[in-house]
């Protein structure tokens, strides 16, 4: 039943093969061909751009990454490998504790069989507990800690306790007229800080005038800024670390940041040393062939250079204060001794070299 129509369709198709296209059909075919050609050209152009970008990525990786980075460190640094590994593990654990990743730190201690005293953990646990409460805008734990450490905070000239009381007062102000009496009652906490923070207390008292109109539409709207919470977290972290004997930034993060700054310089030094074949220049494991500037952020202690020998003092060559008050290095002192006497190179005072005293900056 179906064979006859199919045969007829094939015969009709063969008959149309030699028939010329109409003007409308010819125009449609030209438009389709043009679209196909444009699409193919666009795909080729996009492929060319992608290929160019991929090639640049490969070149950038080759330019910025060196597979021989370990070559810039002397092999002697890794002597006593077990001890070095333990020091590195301890630095990682301390960093995790300081960042509040307590569970990760505990897991690392278990897997590395590293024994960490509870006395070591306790400051970090307390610090992170209070910071977590501050992030949730809970001032209670921080205020309790500040009051219990009030005397030591005063010795540091810290304004932490005042800032905590101020933030609590501002929270009461944000509650509107219903909290006015409570805010006035709480203002008594500012009495011990009246001398040092008089201006700030006056501003907060002045804001009470606009309480019924709404602080957000008053000249005191800056008191409601959320930046105060970020500021109190930074202040607490800085002052608490000072009291607990901790650094604000973990030693691991400081070492990593310093390494990122120093690594390009060290790689350039290594390339020069290899090119000039003077490997003996870099033979000591505890010092570098040149000084690398890490910036003011990495200055943690004062540095004294001897004005006589133009050398930086060290543990083996410490600074010595003479009776006249001038300071020179011990090596310079030994070289200036003449007949058992020492004449200061800056003033005519003669003195006994034994009277010089070592000083620590």
Short mmCIF file of N, CA and C in Angstrom, two decimals, residues 198-357:
data_model
loop_
_atom_site.label_atom_id
_atom_site.label_comp_id
_atom_site.label_asym_id
_atom_site.label_seq_id
_atom_site.Cartn_x
_atom_site.Cartn_y
_atom_site.Cartn_z
N UNK A 198 37.15 62.63 77.86
CA UNK A 198 36.10 63.63 78.14
C UNK A 198 35.31 63.98 76.89
N UNK A 199 36.00 64.24 75.79
CA UNK A 199 35.34 64.67 74.55
C UNK A 199 34.37 63.59 74.05
N UNK A 200 34.78 62.34 74.06
CA UNK A 200 33.93 61.26 73.56
C UNK A 200 32.71 61.06 74.46
N UNK A 201 32.89 61.22 75.77
CA UNK A 201 31.76 61.09 76.69
C UNK A 201 30.77 62.23 76.46
N UNK A 202 31.26 63.42 76.21
CA UNK A 202 30.38 64.56 75.94
C UNK A 202 29.54 64.31 74.69
N UNK A 203 30.16 63.73 73.66
CA UNK A 203 29.43 63.44 72.42
C UNK A 203 28.30 62.45 72.70
N UNK A 204 28.58 61.41 73.48
CA UNK A 204 27.55 60.41 73.76
C UNK A 204 26.42 60.99 74.60
N UNK A 205 26.76 61.86 75.56
CA UNK A 205 25.72 62.49 76.36
C UNK A 205 24.87 63.44 75.51
N UNK A 206 25.51 64.13 74.58
CA UNK A 206 24.78 65.04 73.71
C UNK A 206 23.81 64.32 72.79
N UNK A 207 24.11 63.07 72.46
CA UNK A 207 23.22 62.32 71.57
C UNK A 207 21.88 62.02 72.21
N UNK A 208 21.79 62.09 73.54
CA UNK A 208 20.52 61.81 74.22
C UNK A 208 19.44 62.82 73.84
N UNK A 209 19.85 64.02 73.44
CA UNK A 209 18.88 65.06 73.06
C UNK A 209 18.07 64.62 71.84
N UNK A 210 18.69 63.86 70.95
CA UNK A 210 18.04 63.44 69.70
C UNK A 210 17.43 62.05 69.79
N UNK A 211 17.38 61.49 71.00
CA UNK A 211 16.94 60.11 71.13
C UNK A 211 15.49 59.93 70.68
N UNK A 212 14.62 60.87 71.01
CA UNK A 212 13.22 60.75 70.64
C UNK A 212 13.00 60.96 69.15
N UNK A 213 13.85 61.73 68.51
CA UNK A 213 13.72 61.97 67.07
C UNK A 213 14.34 60.85 66.24
N UNK A 214 15.25 60.06 66.86
CA UNK A 214 15.94 59.00 66.14
C UNK A 214 17.37 59.37 65.81
N UNK A 215 18.32 58.61 66.35
CA UNK A 215 19.73 58.94 66.13
C UNK A 215 20.14 58.83 64.68
N UNK A 216 19.50 57.92 63.93
CA UNK A 216 19.90 57.70 62.53
C UNK A 216 19.66 58.94 61.67
N UNK A 217 18.81 59.88 62.14
CA UNK A 217 18.53 61.11 61.39
C UNK A 217 19.11 62.34 62.09
N UNK A 218 20.07 62.13 62.97
CA UNK A 218 20.64 63.21 63.77
C UNK A 218 22.11 63.42 63.43
N UNK A 219 22.74 64.48 63.95
CA UNK A 219 24.19 64.67 63.73
C UNK A 219 25.04 63.59 64.40
N UNK A 220 24.41 62.74 65.21
CA UNK A 220 25.14 61.68 65.91
C UNK A 220 24.93 60.31 65.26
N UNK A 221 24.51 60.30 64.01
CA UNK A 221 24.24 59.03 63.33
C UNK A 221 25.49 58.18 63.19
N UNK A 222 26.68 58.82 63.24
CA UNK A 222 27.92 58.05 63.11
C UNK A 222 28.12 57.08 64.27
N UNK A 223 27.44 57.31 65.39
CA UNK A 223 27.56 56.40 66.53
C UNK A 223 27.00 55.02 66.23
N UNK A 224 26.08 54.94 65.27
CA UNK A 224 25.43 53.67 64.93
C UNK A 224 26.16 52.92 63.82
N UNK A 225 27.32 53.41 63.40
CA UNK A 225 28.07 52.78 62.31
C UNK A 225 28.56 51.40 62.76
N UNK A 226 28.37 50.39 61.89
CA UNK A 226 28.80 49.02 62.21
C UNK A 226 30.31 48.87 62.26
N UNK A 227 31.05 49.88 61.78
CA UNK A 227 32.52 49.79 61.81
C UNK A 227 33.05 49.75 63.24
N UNK A 228 32.24 50.19 64.22
CA UNK A 228 32.69 50.14 65.62
C UNK A 228 32.92 48.71 66.08
N UNK A 229 32.17 47.77 65.53
CA UNK A 229 32.35 46.37 65.93
C UNK A 229 33.65 45.80 65.38
N UNK A 230 33.98 46.14 64.15
CA UNK A 230 35.27 45.71 63.60
C UNK A 230 36.43 46.34 64.37
N UNK A 231 36.26 47.60 64.77
CA UNK A 231 37.31 48.29 65.52
C UNK A 231 37.52 47.66 66.89
N UNK A 232 36.43 47.28 67.57
CA UNK A 232 36.57 46.71 68.90
C UNK A 232 37.22 45.33 68.83
N UNK A 233 36.96 44.57 67.76
CA UNK A 233 37.62 43.27 67.58
C UNK A 233 39.13 43.44 67.41
N UNK A 234 39.54 44.44 66.61
CA UNK A 234 40.96 44.70 66.40
C UNK A 234 41.62 45.17 67.69
N UNK A 235 40.94 46.07 68.43
CA UNK A 235 41.51 46.58 69.68
C UNK A 235 41.66 45.46 70.70
N UNK A 236 40.63 44.63 70.82
CA UNK A 236 40.71 43.53 71.78
C UNK A 236 41.84 42.56 71.41
N UNK A 237 41.94 42.21 70.13
CA UNK A 237 42.98 41.27 69.70
C UNK A 237 44.36 41.82 70.01
N UNK A 238 44.58 43.10 69.70
CA UNK A 238 45.89 43.71 69.92
C UNK A 238 46.24 43.75 71.41
N UNK A 239 45.32 44.24 72.24
CA UNK A 239 45.61 44.40 73.67
C UNK A 239 45.67 43.05 74.38
N UNK A 240 44.79 42.13 74.01
CA UNK A 240 44.81 40.81 74.64
C UNK A 240 46.09 40.07 74.31
N UNK A 241 46.54 40.16 73.07
CA UNK A 241 47.80 39.50 72.69
C UNK A 241 48.98 40.11 73.46
N UNK A 242 48.95 41.41 73.69
CA UNK A 242 50.03 42.05 74.46
C UNK A 242 50.05 41.53 75.89
N UNK A 243 48.86 41.38 76.48
CA UNK A 243 48.79 40.90 77.86
C UNK A 243 49.16 39.43 77.98
N UNK A 244 48.77 38.64 76.98
CA UNK A 244 49.01 37.19 77.04
C UNK A 244 50.38 36.80 76.49
N UNK A 245 51.15 37.77 76.02
CA UNK A 245 52.47 37.47 75.48
C UNK A 245 52.44 36.82 74.12
N UNK A 246 51.40 37.12 73.33
CA UNK A 246 51.26 36.55 71.99
C UNK A 246 51.45 37.64 70.95
N UNK A 247 51.84 37.24 69.76
CA UNK A 247 51.93 38.18 68.65
C UNK A 247 50.57 38.29 67.99
N UNK A 248 50.25 39.48 67.49
CA UNK A 248 48.96 39.68 66.83
C UNK A 248 48.85 38.78 65.60
N UNK A 249 49.93 38.63 64.88
CA UNK A 249 49.99 37.72 63.74
C UNK A 249 50.85 36.52 64.13
N UNK A 250 50.44 35.35 63.72
CA UNK A 250 51.18 34.15 64.08
C UNK A 250 52.57 34.15 63.43
N UNK A 251 53.56 33.53 64.07
CA UNK A 251 54.90 33.45 63.46
C UNK A 251 54.89 32.81 62.08
N UNK A 252 53.98 31.85 61.87
CA UNK A 252 53.92 31.19 60.56
C UNK A 252 53.48 32.17 59.47
N UNK A 253 52.46 32.98 59.76
CA UNK A 253 51.98 33.92 58.75
C UNK A 253 53.03 35.00 58.47
N UNK A 254 53.74 35.43 59.52
CA UNK A 254 54.80 36.43 59.33
C UNK A 254 55.94 35.85 58.49
N UNK A 255 56.32 34.61 58.79
CA UNK A 255 57.40 33.96 58.03
C UNK A 255 57.00 33.77 56.57
N UNK A 256 55.75 33.38 56.35
CA UNK A 256 55.29 33.16 54.98
C UNK A 256 55.29 34.46 54.19
N UNK A 257 54.78 35.55 54.82
CA UNK A 257 54.76 36.85 54.14
C UNK A 257 56.17 37.34 53.85
N UNK A 258 57.08 37.15 54.81
CA UNK A 258 58.47 37.56 54.60
C UNK A 258 59.12 36.74 53.49
N UNK A 259 58.80 35.46 53.45
CA UNK A 259 59.35 34.61 52.39
C UNK A 259 58.88 35.03 51.01
N UNK A 260 57.61 35.45 50.90
CA UNK A 260 57.09 35.90 49.61
C UNK A 260 57.82 37.15 49.12
N UNK A 261 58.22 38.01 50.07
CA UNK A 261 58.96 39.22 49.70
C UNK A 261 60.40 38.88 49.33
N UNK A 262 61.00 37.97 50.10
CA UNK A 262 62.43 37.68 49.92
C UNK A 262 62.72 36.71 48.78
N UNK A 263 61.76 35.86 48.43
CA UNK A 263 62.02 34.80 47.45
C UNK A 263 62.50 35.31 46.10
N UNK A 264 61.86 36.32 45.49
CA UNK A 264 62.38 36.80 44.20
C UNK A 264 63.81 37.30 44.28
N UNK A 265 64.16 37.98 45.38
CA UNK A 265 65.54 38.47 45.54
C UNK A 265 66.50 37.30 45.67
N UNK A 266 66.12 36.30 46.46
CA UNK A 266 66.99 35.14 46.64
C UNK A 266 67.19 34.38 45.33
N UNK A 267 66.15 34.30 44.53
CA UNK A 267 66.29 33.60 43.24
C UNK A 267 67.23 34.36 42.31
N UNK A 268 67.16 35.69 42.33
CA UNK A 268 68.09 36.48 41.52
C UNK A 268 69.52 36.29 41.98
N UNK A 269 69.72 36.25 43.32
CA UNK A 269 71.06 36.01 43.86
C UNK A 269 71.58 34.66 43.41
N UNK A 270 70.72 33.65 43.49
CA UNK A 270 71.13 32.30 43.08
C UNK A 270 71.53 32.27 41.62
N UNK A 271 70.78 32.97 40.76
CA UNK A 271 71.11 32.99 39.34
C UNK A 271 72.46 33.65 39.11
N UNK A 272 72.75 34.74 39.82
CA UNK A 272 74.04 35.42 39.68
C UNK A 272 75.18 34.54 40.18
N UNK A 273 74.94 33.87 41.33
CA UNK A 273 75.98 33.00 41.90
C UNK A 273 76.30 31.86 40.96
N UNK A 274 75.25 31.25 40.38
CA UNK A 274 75.47 30.14 39.45
C UNK A 274 76.16 30.62 38.17
N UNK A 275 75.82 31.81 37.70
CA UNK A 275 76.39 32.32 36.46
C UNK A 275 77.87 32.63 36.62
N UNK A 276 78.22 33.19 37.79
CA UNK A 276 79.62 33.58 38.02
C UNK A 276 80.44 32.49 38.69
N UNK A 277 79.78 31.36 38.99
CA UNK A 277 80.46 30.20 39.57
C UNK A 277 81.23 30.58 40.86
N UNK A 278 80.51 31.28 41.75
CA UNK A 278 81.10 31.65 43.04
C UNK A 278 80.22 31.13 44.17
N UNK A 279 80.04 29.81 44.17
CA UNK A 279 79.14 29.19 45.13
C UNK A 279 79.61 29.36 46.57
N UNK A 280 80.89 29.62 46.80
CA UNK A 280 81.40 29.76 48.16
C UNK A 280 80.87 30.98 48.87
N UNK A 281 80.29 31.93 48.11
CA UNK A 281 79.76 33.15 48.73
C UNK A 281 78.59 32.82 49.65
N UNK A 282 77.84 31.81 49.27
CA UNK A 282 76.62 31.47 50.00
C UNK A 282 76.82 30.11 50.67
N UNK A 283 77.59 30.09 51.73
CA UNK A 283 77.94 28.82 52.35
C UNK A 283 77.44 28.69 53.78
N UNK A 284 76.96 29.80 54.37
CA UNK A 284 76.54 29.75 55.77
C UNK A 284 75.03 29.55 55.85
N UNK A 285 74.61 28.66 56.71
CA UNK A 285 73.19 28.36 56.79
C UNK A 285 72.41 29.36 57.63
N UNK A 286 73.07 30.21 58.42
CA UNK A 286 72.36 31.12 59.31
C UNK A 286 72.44 32.57 58.86
N UNK A 287 72.89 32.82 57.64
CA UNK A 287 72.95 34.19 57.16
C UNK A 287 72.88 34.21 55.64
N UNK A 288 72.52 35.36 55.09
CA UNK A 288 72.38 35.52 53.64
C UNK A 288 73.55 36.34 53.11
N UNK A 289 73.87 36.20 51.81
CA UNK A 289 74.99 36.95 51.25
C UNK A 289 74.75 38.45 51.16
N UNK A 290 73.47 38.87 51.14
CA UNK A 290 73.15 40.30 51.12
C UNK A 290 71.97 40.55 52.06
N UNK A 291 71.77 41.80 52.38
CA UNK A 291 70.63 42.16 53.22
C UNK A 291 69.39 42.36 52.36
N UNK A 292 68.25 41.81 52.82
CA UNK A 292 67.00 41.91 52.09
C UNK A 292 66.04 42.77 52.90
N UNK A 293 65.55 43.85 52.30
CA UNK A 293 64.65 44.77 52.97
C UNK A 293 63.23 44.22 52.95
N UNK A 294 62.66 43.98 54.14
CA UNK A 294 61.32 43.43 54.26
C UNK A 294 60.28 44.49 54.62
N UNK A 295 60.71 45.72 54.87
CA UNK A 295 59.76 46.78 55.21
C UNK A 295 59.61 46.97 56.70
N UNK A 296 59.04 48.11 57.06
CA UNK A 296 58.87 48.47 58.47
C UNK A 296 58.00 47.48 59.22
N UNK A 297 57.07 46.82 58.53
CA UNK A 297 56.15 45.91 59.20
C UNK A 297 56.89 44.75 59.84
N UNK A 298 58.05 44.41 59.32
CA UNK A 298 58.81 43.27 59.84
C UNK A 298 59.94 43.70 60.77
N UNK A 299 59.91 44.93 61.25
CA UNK A 299 60.91 45.37 62.23
C UNK A 299 60.38 45.08 63.63
N UNK A 300 61.05 44.21 64.34
CA UNK A 300 60.58 43.80 65.66
C UNK A 300 61.53 44.21 66.78
N UNK A 301 62.69 44.70 66.46
CA UNK A 301 63.62 45.13 67.50
C UNK A 301 64.54 46.19 66.91
N UNK A 302 65.14 46.96 67.81
CA UNK A 302 66.05 48.00 67.37
C UNK A 302 67.36 47.41 66.87
N UNK A 303 67.98 48.08 65.92
CA UNK A 303 69.25 47.64 65.35
C UNK A 303 70.29 48.73 65.60
N UNK A 304 71.44 48.33 66.13
CA UNK A 304 72.51 49.29 66.40
C UNK A 304 73.72 48.95 65.56
N UNK A 305 74.22 49.93 64.83
CA UNK A 305 75.43 49.77 64.03
C UNK A 305 76.55 50.55 64.71
N UNK A 306 77.67 49.91 64.88
CA UNK A 306 78.81 50.53 65.54
C UNK A 306 79.29 51.73 64.71
N UNK A 307 79.37 52.93 65.30
CA UNK A 307 79.83 54.11 64.54
C UNK A 307 81.31 54.06 64.19
N UNK A 308 82.06 53.17 64.83
CA UNK A 308 83.50 53.07 64.56
C UNK A 308 83.78 52.07 63.45
N UNK A 309 83.28 50.85 63.59
CA UNK A 309 83.56 49.79 62.62
C UNK A 309 82.51 49.71 61.52
N UNK A 310 81.41 50.48 61.67
CA UNK A 310 80.34 50.46 60.67
C UNK A 310 79.76 49.08 60.50
N UNK A 311 79.65 48.33 61.58
CA UNK A 311 79.11 46.98 61.53
C UNK A 311 77.92 46.89 62.48
N UNK A 312 76.94 46.07 62.09
CA UNK A 312 75.79 45.86 62.96
C UNK A 312 76.19 44.95 64.12
N UNK A 313 75.78 45.34 65.32
CA UNK A 313 76.13 44.54 66.49
C UNK A 313 75.34 43.23 66.50
N UNK A 314 75.86 42.26 67.26
CA UNK A 314 75.24 40.94 67.35
C UNK A 314 75.45 40.40 68.75
N UNK A 315 75.01 39.17 69.00
CA UNK A 315 75.19 38.56 70.31
C UNK A 315 76.67 38.37 70.65
N UNK A 316 77.47 38.07 69.64
CA UNK A 316 78.90 37.89 69.89
C UNK A 316 79.66 39.21 69.90
N UNK A 317 79.05 40.25 69.35
CA UNK A 317 79.67 41.58 69.32
C UNK A 317 78.63 42.62 69.75
N UNK A 318 78.26 42.64 71.04
CA UNK A 318 77.16 43.49 71.50
C UNK A 318 77.57 44.95 71.64
N UNK A 319 76.60 45.86 71.74
CA UNK A 319 76.93 47.27 71.99
C UNK A 319 77.36 47.49 73.44
N UNK A 320 78.37 48.34 73.64
CA UNK A 320 78.92 48.63 74.97
C UNK A 320 78.79 50.13 75.24
N UNK A 321 78.22 50.46 76.40
CA UNK A 321 78.09 51.87 76.80
C UNK A 321 79.28 52.26 77.66
N UNK A 322 79.98 53.31 77.26
CA UNK A 322 81.13 53.81 78.00
C UNK A 322 80.68 54.72 79.14
N UNK A 323 81.60 55.05 80.03
CA UNK A 323 81.27 55.88 81.18
C UNK A 323 80.77 57.25 80.72
N UNK A 324 81.32 57.75 79.63
CA UNK A 324 80.95 59.08 79.13
C UNK A 324 79.58 59.08 78.45
N UNK A 325 78.98 57.90 78.24
CA UNK A 325 77.67 57.82 77.64
C UNK A 325 77.66 57.42 76.18
N UNK A 326 78.82 57.43 75.51
CA UNK A 326 78.88 57.02 74.11
C UNK A 326 78.83 55.50 74.00
N UNK A 327 78.28 55.03 72.89
CA UNK A 327 78.08 53.59 72.69
C UNK A 327 78.85 53.14 71.45
N UNK A 328 79.64 52.08 71.61
CA UNK A 328 80.38 51.47 70.51
C UNK A 328 80.25 49.95 70.64
N UNK A 329 80.72 49.23 69.66
CA UNK A 329 80.66 47.77 69.74
C UNK A 329 81.84 47.24 70.55
N UNK A 330 81.70 45.99 71.00
CA UNK A 330 82.77 45.38 71.80
C UNK A 330 84.04 45.23 70.98
N UNK A 331 83.93 44.87 69.70
CA UNK A 331 85.11 44.73 68.86
C UNK A 331 85.84 46.07 68.74
N UNK A 332 85.07 47.17 68.59
CA UNK A 332 85.70 48.49 68.51
C UNK A 332 86.38 48.84 69.82
N UNK A 333 85.73 48.49 70.93
CA UNK A 333 86.34 48.76 72.26
C UNK A 333 87.68 48.06 72.39
N UNK A 334 87.74 46.78 71.99
CA UNK A 334 88.98 46.01 72.11
C UNK A 334 90.09 46.60 71.23
N UNK A 335 89.72 47.13 70.07
CA UNK A 335 90.73 47.69 69.18
C UNK A 335 91.23 49.06 69.65
N UNK A 336 90.43 49.75 70.46
CA UNK A 336 90.82 51.08 70.93
C UNK A 336 91.61 51.05 72.24
N UNK A 337 91.75 49.88 72.83
CA UNK A 337 92.50 49.78 74.10
C UNK A 337 93.99 50.00 73.82
N UNK A 338 94.58 50.88 74.59
CA UNK A 338 96.00 51.19 74.43
C UNK A 338 96.63 51.31 75.82
N UNK A 339 97.51 50.38 76.13
CA UNK A 339 98.17 50.40 77.43
C UNK A 339 97.22 50.19 78.59
N UNK A 340 96.21 49.36 78.36
CA UNK A 340 95.24 49.08 79.42
C UNK A 340 94.22 50.17 79.64
N UNK A 341 94.29 51.24 78.87
CA UNK A 341 93.36 52.35 78.98
C UNK A 341 92.56 52.51 77.68
N UNK A 342 91.42 53.10 77.80
CA UNK A 342 90.57 53.35 76.64
C UNK A 342 90.22 54.82 76.58
N UNK A 343 90.47 55.43 75.43
CA UNK A 343 90.10 56.82 75.20
C UNK A 343 88.91 56.84 74.27
N UNK A 344 87.84 57.47 74.73
CA UNK A 344 86.62 57.52 73.92
C UNK A 344 86.92 58.20 72.58
N UNK A 345 86.47 57.62 71.46
CA UNK A 345 86.74 58.23 70.16
C UNK A 345 85.95 59.51 69.90
N UNK A 346 85.00 59.84 70.77
CA UNK A 346 84.17 61.02 70.57
C UNK A 346 84.45 62.14 71.57
N UNK A 347 85.03 61.80 72.71
CA UNK A 347 85.37 62.82 73.70
C UNK A 347 86.72 62.44 74.33
N UNK A 348 87.39 63.34 74.96
CA UNK A 348 88.75 63.05 75.44
C UNK A 348 88.80 62.24 76.74
N UNK A 349 87.67 61.73 77.21
CA UNK A 349 87.67 61.04 78.50
C UNK A 349 88.39 59.70 78.40
N UNK A 350 89.34 59.49 79.30
CA UNK A 350 90.02 58.20 79.42
C UNK A 350 89.33 57.39 80.51
N UNK A 351 89.27 56.09 80.30
CA UNK A 351 88.55 55.24 81.24
C UNK A 351 89.08 53.83 81.18
N UNK A 352 88.64 53.06 82.16
CA UNK A 352 89.03 51.64 82.22
C UNK A 352 88.08 50.85 81.32
N UNK A 353 88.61 50.05 80.39
CA UNK A 353 87.72 49.29 79.50
C UNK A 353 86.74 48.41 80.25
N UNK A 354 87.13 47.94 81.45
CA UNK A 354 86.25 47.06 82.22
C UNK A 354 85.01 47.77 82.73
N UNK A 355 85.02 49.12 82.72
CA UNK A 355 83.86 49.87 83.20
C UNK A 355 82.74 49.96 82.17
N UNK A 356 83.04 49.57 80.94
CA UNK A 356 82.00 49.58 79.92
C UNK A 356 80.92 48.55 80.21
N UNK A 357 79.67 48.87 79.95
CA UNK A 357 78.56 47.98 80.24
C UNK A 357 77.80 47.66 78.97
#
